[in-house]
N, C-alpha and C. Protein backbone atom coordinates (compact mmCIF):
# COMPACT_ATOMS: atom_id res chain seq x y z
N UNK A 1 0.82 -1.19 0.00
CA UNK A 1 0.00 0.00 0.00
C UNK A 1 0.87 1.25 0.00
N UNK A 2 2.02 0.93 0.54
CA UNK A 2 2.69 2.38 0.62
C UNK A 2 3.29 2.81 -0.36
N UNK A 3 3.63 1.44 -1.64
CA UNK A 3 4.20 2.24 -2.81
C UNK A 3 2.92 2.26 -3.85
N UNK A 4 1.92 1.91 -3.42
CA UNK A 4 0.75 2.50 -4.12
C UNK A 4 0.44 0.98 -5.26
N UNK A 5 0.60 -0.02 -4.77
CA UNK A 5 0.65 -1.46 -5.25
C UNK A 5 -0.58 -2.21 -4.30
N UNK A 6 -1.29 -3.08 -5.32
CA UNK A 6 -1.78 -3.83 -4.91
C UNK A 6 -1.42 -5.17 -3.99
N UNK A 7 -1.76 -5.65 -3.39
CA UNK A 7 -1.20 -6.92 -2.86
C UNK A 7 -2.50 -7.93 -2.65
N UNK A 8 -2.55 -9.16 -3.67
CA UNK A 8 -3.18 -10.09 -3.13
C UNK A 8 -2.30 -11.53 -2.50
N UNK A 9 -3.71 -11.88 -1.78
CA UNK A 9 -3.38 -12.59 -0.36
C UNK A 9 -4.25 -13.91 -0.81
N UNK A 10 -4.11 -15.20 -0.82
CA UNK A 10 -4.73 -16.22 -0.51
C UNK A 10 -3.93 -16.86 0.77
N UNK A 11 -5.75 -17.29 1.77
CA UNK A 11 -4.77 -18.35 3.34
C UNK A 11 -5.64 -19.34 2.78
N UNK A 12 -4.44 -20.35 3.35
CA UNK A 12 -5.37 -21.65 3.50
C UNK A 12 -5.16 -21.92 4.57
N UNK A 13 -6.07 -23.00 4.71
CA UNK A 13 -6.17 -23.55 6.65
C UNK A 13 -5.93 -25.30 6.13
N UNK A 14 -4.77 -26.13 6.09
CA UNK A 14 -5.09 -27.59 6.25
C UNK A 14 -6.37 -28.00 7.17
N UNK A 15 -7.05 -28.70 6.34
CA UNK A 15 -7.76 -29.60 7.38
C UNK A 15 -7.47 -30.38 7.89
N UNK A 16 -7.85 -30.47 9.09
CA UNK A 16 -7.47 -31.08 10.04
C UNK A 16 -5.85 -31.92 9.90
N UNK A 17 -4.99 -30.94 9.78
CA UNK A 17 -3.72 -31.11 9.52
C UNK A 17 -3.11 -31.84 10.31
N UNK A 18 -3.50 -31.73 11.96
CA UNK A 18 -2.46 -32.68 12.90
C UNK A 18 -3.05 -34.34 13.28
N UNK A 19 -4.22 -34.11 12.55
CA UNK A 19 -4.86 -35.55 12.45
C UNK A 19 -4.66 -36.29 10.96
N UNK A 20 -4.30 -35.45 9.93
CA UNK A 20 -4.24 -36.30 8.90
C UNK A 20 -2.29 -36.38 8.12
N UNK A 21 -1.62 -36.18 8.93
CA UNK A 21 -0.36 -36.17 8.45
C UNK A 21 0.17 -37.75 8.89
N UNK A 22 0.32 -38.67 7.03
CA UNK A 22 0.10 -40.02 7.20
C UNK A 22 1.93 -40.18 7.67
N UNK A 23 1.96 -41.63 8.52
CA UNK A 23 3.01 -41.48 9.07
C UNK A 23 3.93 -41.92 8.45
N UNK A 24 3.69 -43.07 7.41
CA UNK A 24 4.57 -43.22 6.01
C UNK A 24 5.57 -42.16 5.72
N UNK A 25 4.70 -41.50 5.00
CA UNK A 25 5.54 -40.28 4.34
C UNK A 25 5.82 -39.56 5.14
N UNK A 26 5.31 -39.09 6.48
CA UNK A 26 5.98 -38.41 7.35
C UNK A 26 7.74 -38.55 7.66
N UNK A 27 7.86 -40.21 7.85
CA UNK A 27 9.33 -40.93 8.25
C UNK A 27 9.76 -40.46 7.13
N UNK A 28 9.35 -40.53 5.53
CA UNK A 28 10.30 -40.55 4.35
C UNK A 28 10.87 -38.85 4.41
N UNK A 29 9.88 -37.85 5.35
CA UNK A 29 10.39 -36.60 4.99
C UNK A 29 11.32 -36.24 6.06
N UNK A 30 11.15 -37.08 7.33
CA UNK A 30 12.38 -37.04 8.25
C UNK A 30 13.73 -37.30 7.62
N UNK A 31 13.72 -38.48 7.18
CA UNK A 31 15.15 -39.13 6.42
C UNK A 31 15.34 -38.01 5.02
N UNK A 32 14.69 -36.82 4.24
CA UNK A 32 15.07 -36.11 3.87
C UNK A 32 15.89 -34.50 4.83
N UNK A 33 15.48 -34.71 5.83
CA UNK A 33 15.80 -33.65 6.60
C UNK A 33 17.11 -34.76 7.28
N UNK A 34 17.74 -35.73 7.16
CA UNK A 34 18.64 -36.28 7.90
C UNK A 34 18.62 -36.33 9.24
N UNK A 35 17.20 -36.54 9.51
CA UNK A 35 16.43 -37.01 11.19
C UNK A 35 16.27 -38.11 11.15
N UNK A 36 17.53 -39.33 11.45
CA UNK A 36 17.62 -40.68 10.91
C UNK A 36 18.15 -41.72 12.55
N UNK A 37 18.29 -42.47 12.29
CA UNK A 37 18.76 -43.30 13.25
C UNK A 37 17.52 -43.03 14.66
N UNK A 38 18.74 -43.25 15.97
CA UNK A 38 18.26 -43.18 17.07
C UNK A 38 16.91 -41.95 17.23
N UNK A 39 17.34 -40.58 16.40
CA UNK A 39 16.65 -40.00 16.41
C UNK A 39 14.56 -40.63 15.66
N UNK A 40 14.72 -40.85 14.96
CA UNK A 40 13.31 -41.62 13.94
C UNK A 40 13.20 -42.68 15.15
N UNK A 41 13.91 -43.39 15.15
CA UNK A 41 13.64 -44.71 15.63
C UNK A 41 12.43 -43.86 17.26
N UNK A 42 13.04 -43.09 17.86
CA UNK A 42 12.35 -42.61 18.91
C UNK A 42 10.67 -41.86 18.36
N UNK A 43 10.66 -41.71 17.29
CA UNK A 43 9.97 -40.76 17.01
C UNK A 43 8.80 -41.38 16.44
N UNK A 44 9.53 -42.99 15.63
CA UNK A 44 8.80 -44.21 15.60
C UNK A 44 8.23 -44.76 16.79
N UNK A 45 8.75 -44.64 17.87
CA UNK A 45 8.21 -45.16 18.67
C UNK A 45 6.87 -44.74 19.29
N UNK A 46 6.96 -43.37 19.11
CA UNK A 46 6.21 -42.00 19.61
C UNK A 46 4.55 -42.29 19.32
N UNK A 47 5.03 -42.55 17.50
CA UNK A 47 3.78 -42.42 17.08
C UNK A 47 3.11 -43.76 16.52
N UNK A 48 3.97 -44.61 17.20
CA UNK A 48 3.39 -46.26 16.18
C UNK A 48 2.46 -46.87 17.85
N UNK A 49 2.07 -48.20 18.01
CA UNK A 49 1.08 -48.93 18.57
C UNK A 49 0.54 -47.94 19.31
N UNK A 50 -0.63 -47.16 18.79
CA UNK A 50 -2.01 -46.71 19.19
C UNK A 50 -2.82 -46.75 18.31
N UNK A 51 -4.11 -47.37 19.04
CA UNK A 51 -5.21 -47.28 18.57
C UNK A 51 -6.33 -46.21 18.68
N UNK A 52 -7.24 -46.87 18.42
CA UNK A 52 -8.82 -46.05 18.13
C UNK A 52 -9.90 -46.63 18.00
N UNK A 53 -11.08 -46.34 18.67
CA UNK A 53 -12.32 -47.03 18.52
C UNK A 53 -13.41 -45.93 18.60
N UNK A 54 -14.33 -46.16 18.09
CA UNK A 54 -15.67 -44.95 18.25
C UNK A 54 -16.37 -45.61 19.01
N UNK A 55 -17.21 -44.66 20.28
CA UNK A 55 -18.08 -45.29 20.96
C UNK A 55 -19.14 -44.10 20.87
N UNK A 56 -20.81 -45.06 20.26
CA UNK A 56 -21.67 -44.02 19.93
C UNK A 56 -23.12 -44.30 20.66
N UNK A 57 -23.30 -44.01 21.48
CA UNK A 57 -24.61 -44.65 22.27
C UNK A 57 -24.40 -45.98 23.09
N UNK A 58 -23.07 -46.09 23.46
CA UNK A 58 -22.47 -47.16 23.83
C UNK A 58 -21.97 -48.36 22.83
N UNK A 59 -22.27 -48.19 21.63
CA UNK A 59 -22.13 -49.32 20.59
C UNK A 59 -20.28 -48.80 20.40
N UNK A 60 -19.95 -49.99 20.43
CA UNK A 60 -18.14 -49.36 19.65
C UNK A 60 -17.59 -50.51 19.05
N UNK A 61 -17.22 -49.72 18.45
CA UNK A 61 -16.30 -50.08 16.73
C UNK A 61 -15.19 -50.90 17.02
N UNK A 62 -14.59 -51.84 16.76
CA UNK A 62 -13.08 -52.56 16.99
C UNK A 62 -12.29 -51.71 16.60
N UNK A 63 -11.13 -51.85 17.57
CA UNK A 63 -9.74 -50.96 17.66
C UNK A 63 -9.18 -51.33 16.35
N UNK A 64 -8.54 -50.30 16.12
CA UNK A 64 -7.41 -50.03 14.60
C UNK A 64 -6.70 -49.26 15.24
N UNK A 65 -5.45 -49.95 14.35
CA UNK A 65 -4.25 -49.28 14.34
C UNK A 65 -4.46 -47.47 13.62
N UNK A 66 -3.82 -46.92 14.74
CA UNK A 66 -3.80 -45.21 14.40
C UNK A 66 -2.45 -44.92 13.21
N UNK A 67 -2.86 -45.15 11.54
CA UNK A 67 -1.27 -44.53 10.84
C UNK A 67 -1.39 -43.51 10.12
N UNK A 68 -1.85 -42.39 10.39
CA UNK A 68 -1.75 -40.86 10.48
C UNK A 68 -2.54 -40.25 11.52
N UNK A 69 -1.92 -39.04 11.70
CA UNK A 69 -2.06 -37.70 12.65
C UNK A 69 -0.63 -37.98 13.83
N UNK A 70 -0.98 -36.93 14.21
CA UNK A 70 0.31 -36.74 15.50
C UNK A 70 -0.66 -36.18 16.61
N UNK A 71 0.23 -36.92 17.52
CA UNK A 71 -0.49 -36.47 18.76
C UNK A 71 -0.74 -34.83 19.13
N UNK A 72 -1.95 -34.56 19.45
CA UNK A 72 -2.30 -33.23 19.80
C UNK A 72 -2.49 -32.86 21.36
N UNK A 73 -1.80 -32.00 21.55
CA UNK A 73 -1.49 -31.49 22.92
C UNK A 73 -0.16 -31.71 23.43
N UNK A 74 0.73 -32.01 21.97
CA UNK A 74 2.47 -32.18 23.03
C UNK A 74 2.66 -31.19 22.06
N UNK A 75 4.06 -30.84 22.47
CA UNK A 75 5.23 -30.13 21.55
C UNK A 75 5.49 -31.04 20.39
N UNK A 76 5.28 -31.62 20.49
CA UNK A 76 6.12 -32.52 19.27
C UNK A 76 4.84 -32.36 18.62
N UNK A 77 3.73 -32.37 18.36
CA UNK A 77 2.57 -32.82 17.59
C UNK A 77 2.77 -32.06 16.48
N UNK A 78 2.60 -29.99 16.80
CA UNK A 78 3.03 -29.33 15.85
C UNK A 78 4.34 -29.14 15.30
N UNK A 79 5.23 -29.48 15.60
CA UNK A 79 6.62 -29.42 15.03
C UNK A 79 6.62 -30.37 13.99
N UNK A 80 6.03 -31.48 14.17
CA UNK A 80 6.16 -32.87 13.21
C UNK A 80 5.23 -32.60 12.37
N UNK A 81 3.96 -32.18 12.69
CA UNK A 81 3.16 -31.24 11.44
C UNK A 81 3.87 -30.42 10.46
N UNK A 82 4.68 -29.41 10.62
CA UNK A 82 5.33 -28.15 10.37
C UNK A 82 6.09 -29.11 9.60
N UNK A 83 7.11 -29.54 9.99
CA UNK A 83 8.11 -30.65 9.12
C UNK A 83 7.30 -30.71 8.29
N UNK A 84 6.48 -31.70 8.40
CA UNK A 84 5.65 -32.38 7.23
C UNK A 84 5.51 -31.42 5.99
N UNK A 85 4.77 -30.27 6.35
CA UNK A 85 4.22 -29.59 5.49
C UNK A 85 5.37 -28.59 5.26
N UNK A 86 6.55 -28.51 5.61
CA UNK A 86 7.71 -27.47 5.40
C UNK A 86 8.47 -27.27 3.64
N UNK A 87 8.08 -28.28 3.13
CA UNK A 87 8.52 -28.40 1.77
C UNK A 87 7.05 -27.84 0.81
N UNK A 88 6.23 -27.28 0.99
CA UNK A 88 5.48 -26.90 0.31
C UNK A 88 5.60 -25.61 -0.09
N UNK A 89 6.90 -24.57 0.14
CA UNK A 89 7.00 -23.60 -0.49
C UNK A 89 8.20 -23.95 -1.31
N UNK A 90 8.68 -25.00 -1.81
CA UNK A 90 9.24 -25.80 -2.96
C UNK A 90 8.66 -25.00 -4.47
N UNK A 91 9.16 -24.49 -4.85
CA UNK A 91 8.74 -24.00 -6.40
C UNK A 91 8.10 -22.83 -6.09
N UNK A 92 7.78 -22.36 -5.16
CA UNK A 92 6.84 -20.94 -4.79
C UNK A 92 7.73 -19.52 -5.26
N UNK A 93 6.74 -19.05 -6.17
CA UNK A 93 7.36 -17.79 -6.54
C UNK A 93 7.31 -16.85 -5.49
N UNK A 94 5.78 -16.69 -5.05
CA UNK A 94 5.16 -15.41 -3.96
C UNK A 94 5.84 -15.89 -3.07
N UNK A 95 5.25 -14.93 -2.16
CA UNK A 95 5.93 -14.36 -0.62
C UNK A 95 4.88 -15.80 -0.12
N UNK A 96 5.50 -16.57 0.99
CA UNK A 96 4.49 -17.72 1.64
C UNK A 96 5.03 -17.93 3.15
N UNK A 97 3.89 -17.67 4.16
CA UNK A 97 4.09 -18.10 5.79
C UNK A 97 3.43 -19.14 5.79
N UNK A 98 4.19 -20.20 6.69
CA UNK A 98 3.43 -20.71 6.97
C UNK A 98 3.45 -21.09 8.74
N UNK A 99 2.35 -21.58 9.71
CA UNK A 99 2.26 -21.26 10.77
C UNK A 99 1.22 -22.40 11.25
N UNK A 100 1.47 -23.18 12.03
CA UNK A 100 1.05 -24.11 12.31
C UNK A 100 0.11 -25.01 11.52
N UNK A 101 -0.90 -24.82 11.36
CA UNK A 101 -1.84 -25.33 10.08
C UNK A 101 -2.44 -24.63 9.26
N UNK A 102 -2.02 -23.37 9.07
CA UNK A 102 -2.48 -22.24 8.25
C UNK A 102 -0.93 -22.17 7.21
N UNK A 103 -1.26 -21.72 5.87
CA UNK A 103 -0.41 -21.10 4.59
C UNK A 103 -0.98 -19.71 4.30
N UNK A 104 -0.08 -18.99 4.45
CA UNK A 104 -0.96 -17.77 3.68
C UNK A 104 0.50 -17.34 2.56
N UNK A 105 0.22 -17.31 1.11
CA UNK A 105 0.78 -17.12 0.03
C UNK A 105 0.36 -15.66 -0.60
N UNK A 106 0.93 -14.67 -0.77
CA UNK A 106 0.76 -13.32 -1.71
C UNK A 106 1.79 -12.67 -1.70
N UNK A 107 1.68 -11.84 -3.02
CA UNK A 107 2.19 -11.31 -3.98
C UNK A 107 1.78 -10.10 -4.29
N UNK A 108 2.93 -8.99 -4.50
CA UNK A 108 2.34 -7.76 -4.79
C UNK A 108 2.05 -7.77 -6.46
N UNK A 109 0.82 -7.17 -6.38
CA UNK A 109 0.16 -7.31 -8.10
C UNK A 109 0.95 -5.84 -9.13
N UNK A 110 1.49 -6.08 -9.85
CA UNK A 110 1.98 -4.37 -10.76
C UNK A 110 1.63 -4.64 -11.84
N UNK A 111 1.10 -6.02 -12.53
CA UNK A 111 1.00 -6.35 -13.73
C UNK A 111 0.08 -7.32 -14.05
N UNK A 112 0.02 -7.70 -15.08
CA UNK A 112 -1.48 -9.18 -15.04
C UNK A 112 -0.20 -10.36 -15.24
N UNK A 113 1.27 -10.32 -15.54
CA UNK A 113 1.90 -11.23 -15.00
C UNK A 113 2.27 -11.95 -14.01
N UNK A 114 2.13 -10.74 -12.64
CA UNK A 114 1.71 -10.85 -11.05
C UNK A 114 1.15 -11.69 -10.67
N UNK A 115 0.11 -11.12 -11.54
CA UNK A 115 -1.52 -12.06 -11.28
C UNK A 115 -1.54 -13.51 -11.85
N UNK A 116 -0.99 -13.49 -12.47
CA UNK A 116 -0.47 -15.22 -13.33
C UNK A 116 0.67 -15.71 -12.57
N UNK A 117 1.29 -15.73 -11.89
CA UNK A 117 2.74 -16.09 -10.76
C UNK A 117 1.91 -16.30 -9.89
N UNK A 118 1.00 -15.99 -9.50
CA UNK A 118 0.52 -15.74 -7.59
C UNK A 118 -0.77 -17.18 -8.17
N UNK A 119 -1.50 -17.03 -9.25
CA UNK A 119 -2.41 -18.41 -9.52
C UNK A 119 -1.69 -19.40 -9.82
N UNK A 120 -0.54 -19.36 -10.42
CA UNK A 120 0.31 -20.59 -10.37
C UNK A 120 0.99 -21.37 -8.80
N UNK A 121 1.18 -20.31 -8.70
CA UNK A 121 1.38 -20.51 -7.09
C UNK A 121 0.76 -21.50 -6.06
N UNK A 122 -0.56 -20.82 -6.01
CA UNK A 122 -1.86 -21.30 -5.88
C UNK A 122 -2.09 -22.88 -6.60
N UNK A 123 -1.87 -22.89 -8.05
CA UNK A 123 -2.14 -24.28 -8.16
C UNK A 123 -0.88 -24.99 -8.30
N UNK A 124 0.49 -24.93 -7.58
CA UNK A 124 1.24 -26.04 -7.50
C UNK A 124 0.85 -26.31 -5.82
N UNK A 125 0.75 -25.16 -5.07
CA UNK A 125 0.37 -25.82 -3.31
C UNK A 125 -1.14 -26.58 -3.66
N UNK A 126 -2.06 -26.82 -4.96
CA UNK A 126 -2.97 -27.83 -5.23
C UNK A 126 -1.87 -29.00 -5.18
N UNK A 127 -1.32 -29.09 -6.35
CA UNK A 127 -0.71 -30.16 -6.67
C UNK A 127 -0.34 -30.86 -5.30
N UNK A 128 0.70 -29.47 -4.67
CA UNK A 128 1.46 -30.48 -3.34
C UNK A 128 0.51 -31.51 -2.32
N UNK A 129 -0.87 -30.17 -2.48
CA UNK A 129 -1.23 -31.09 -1.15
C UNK A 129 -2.47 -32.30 -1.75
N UNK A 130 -2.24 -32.38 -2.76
CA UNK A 130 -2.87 -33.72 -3.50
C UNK A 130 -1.51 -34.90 -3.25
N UNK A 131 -0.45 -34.42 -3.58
CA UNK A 131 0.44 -35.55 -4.12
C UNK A 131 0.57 -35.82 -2.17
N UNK A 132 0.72 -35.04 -1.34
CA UNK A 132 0.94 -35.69 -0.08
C UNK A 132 -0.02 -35.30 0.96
N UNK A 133 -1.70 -35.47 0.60
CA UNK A 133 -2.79 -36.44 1.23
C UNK A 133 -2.53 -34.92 2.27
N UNK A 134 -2.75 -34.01 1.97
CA UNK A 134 -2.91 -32.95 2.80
C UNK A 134 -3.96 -32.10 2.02
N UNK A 135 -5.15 -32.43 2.72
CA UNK A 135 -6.57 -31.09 2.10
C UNK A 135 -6.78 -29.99 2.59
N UNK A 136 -6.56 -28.76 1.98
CA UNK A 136 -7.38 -27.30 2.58
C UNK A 136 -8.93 -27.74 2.76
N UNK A 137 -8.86 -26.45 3.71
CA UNK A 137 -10.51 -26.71 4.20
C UNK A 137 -10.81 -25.86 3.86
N UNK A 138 -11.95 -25.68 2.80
CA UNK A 138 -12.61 -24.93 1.43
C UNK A 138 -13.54 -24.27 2.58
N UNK A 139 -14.03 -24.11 3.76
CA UNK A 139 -15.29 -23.75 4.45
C UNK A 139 -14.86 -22.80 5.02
N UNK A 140 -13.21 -22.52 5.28
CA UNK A 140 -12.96 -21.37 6.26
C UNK A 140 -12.47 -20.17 5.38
């Protein structure tokens, strides 16, 4: 605004980001960050044998194995989120924060080329969060 420029802004909000970060690919993006050995192995431990069952009027569901989300309410839950999703400003032209389960991506507009960089933008963080099982939540 102060040099008399437009600036658009798209946020996204992951849905339900600390429940759906699968733990597969989670480990494969540790061992890209060289968070390997003793370190994973602990981190494996962290998040592997727990389950889950629904109980609905007293009726409940047989336990399954829990293999995505991270635990919510430690330190570690959002950090291992953040990891996860830390490679999604990979190819990003615009300006991009990102902050616990929120992205917010923009770009100051001077041209309709602007405006074509900042939608591309926009549809490679599609791509990303198709190719690694991470959905925006279209409602917020």
């Amino acid at each position: 605004m102060d040099r008399c420029f437009r600036t658009d802004i798209a946020i996204f909000d992951f849905s339900k980001a600390l429940d759906s970060v699968p733990h597969c690919r989670l480990f494969s993006k540790l061992s890209q960050y060289s968070i390997c050995g003793t370190v994973q192995n602990w981190l494996h431990s962290f998040l592997s044998d727990q389950y889950q069952r629904v109980v609905v009027n007293g009726a409940q569901s047989s336990w399954l194995p829990v293999l995505s989300g991270v635990p919510q309410g430690t330190v570690l839950g959002p950090l291992l989120s953040l990891i996860y999703i830390n490679d999604i400003i990979l190819g990003i032209d615009s300006e991009i924060r990102l902050f616990a389960n929120d992205c917010i991506v923009y770009r100051q507009i001077r041209n309709s080329r602007d405006s074509v960089s900042l939608q591309s933008d926009i549809n490679k963080m599609h791509e990303w969060s198709n190719k690694w099982q991470m959905s925006f939540s279209v409602s917020k």
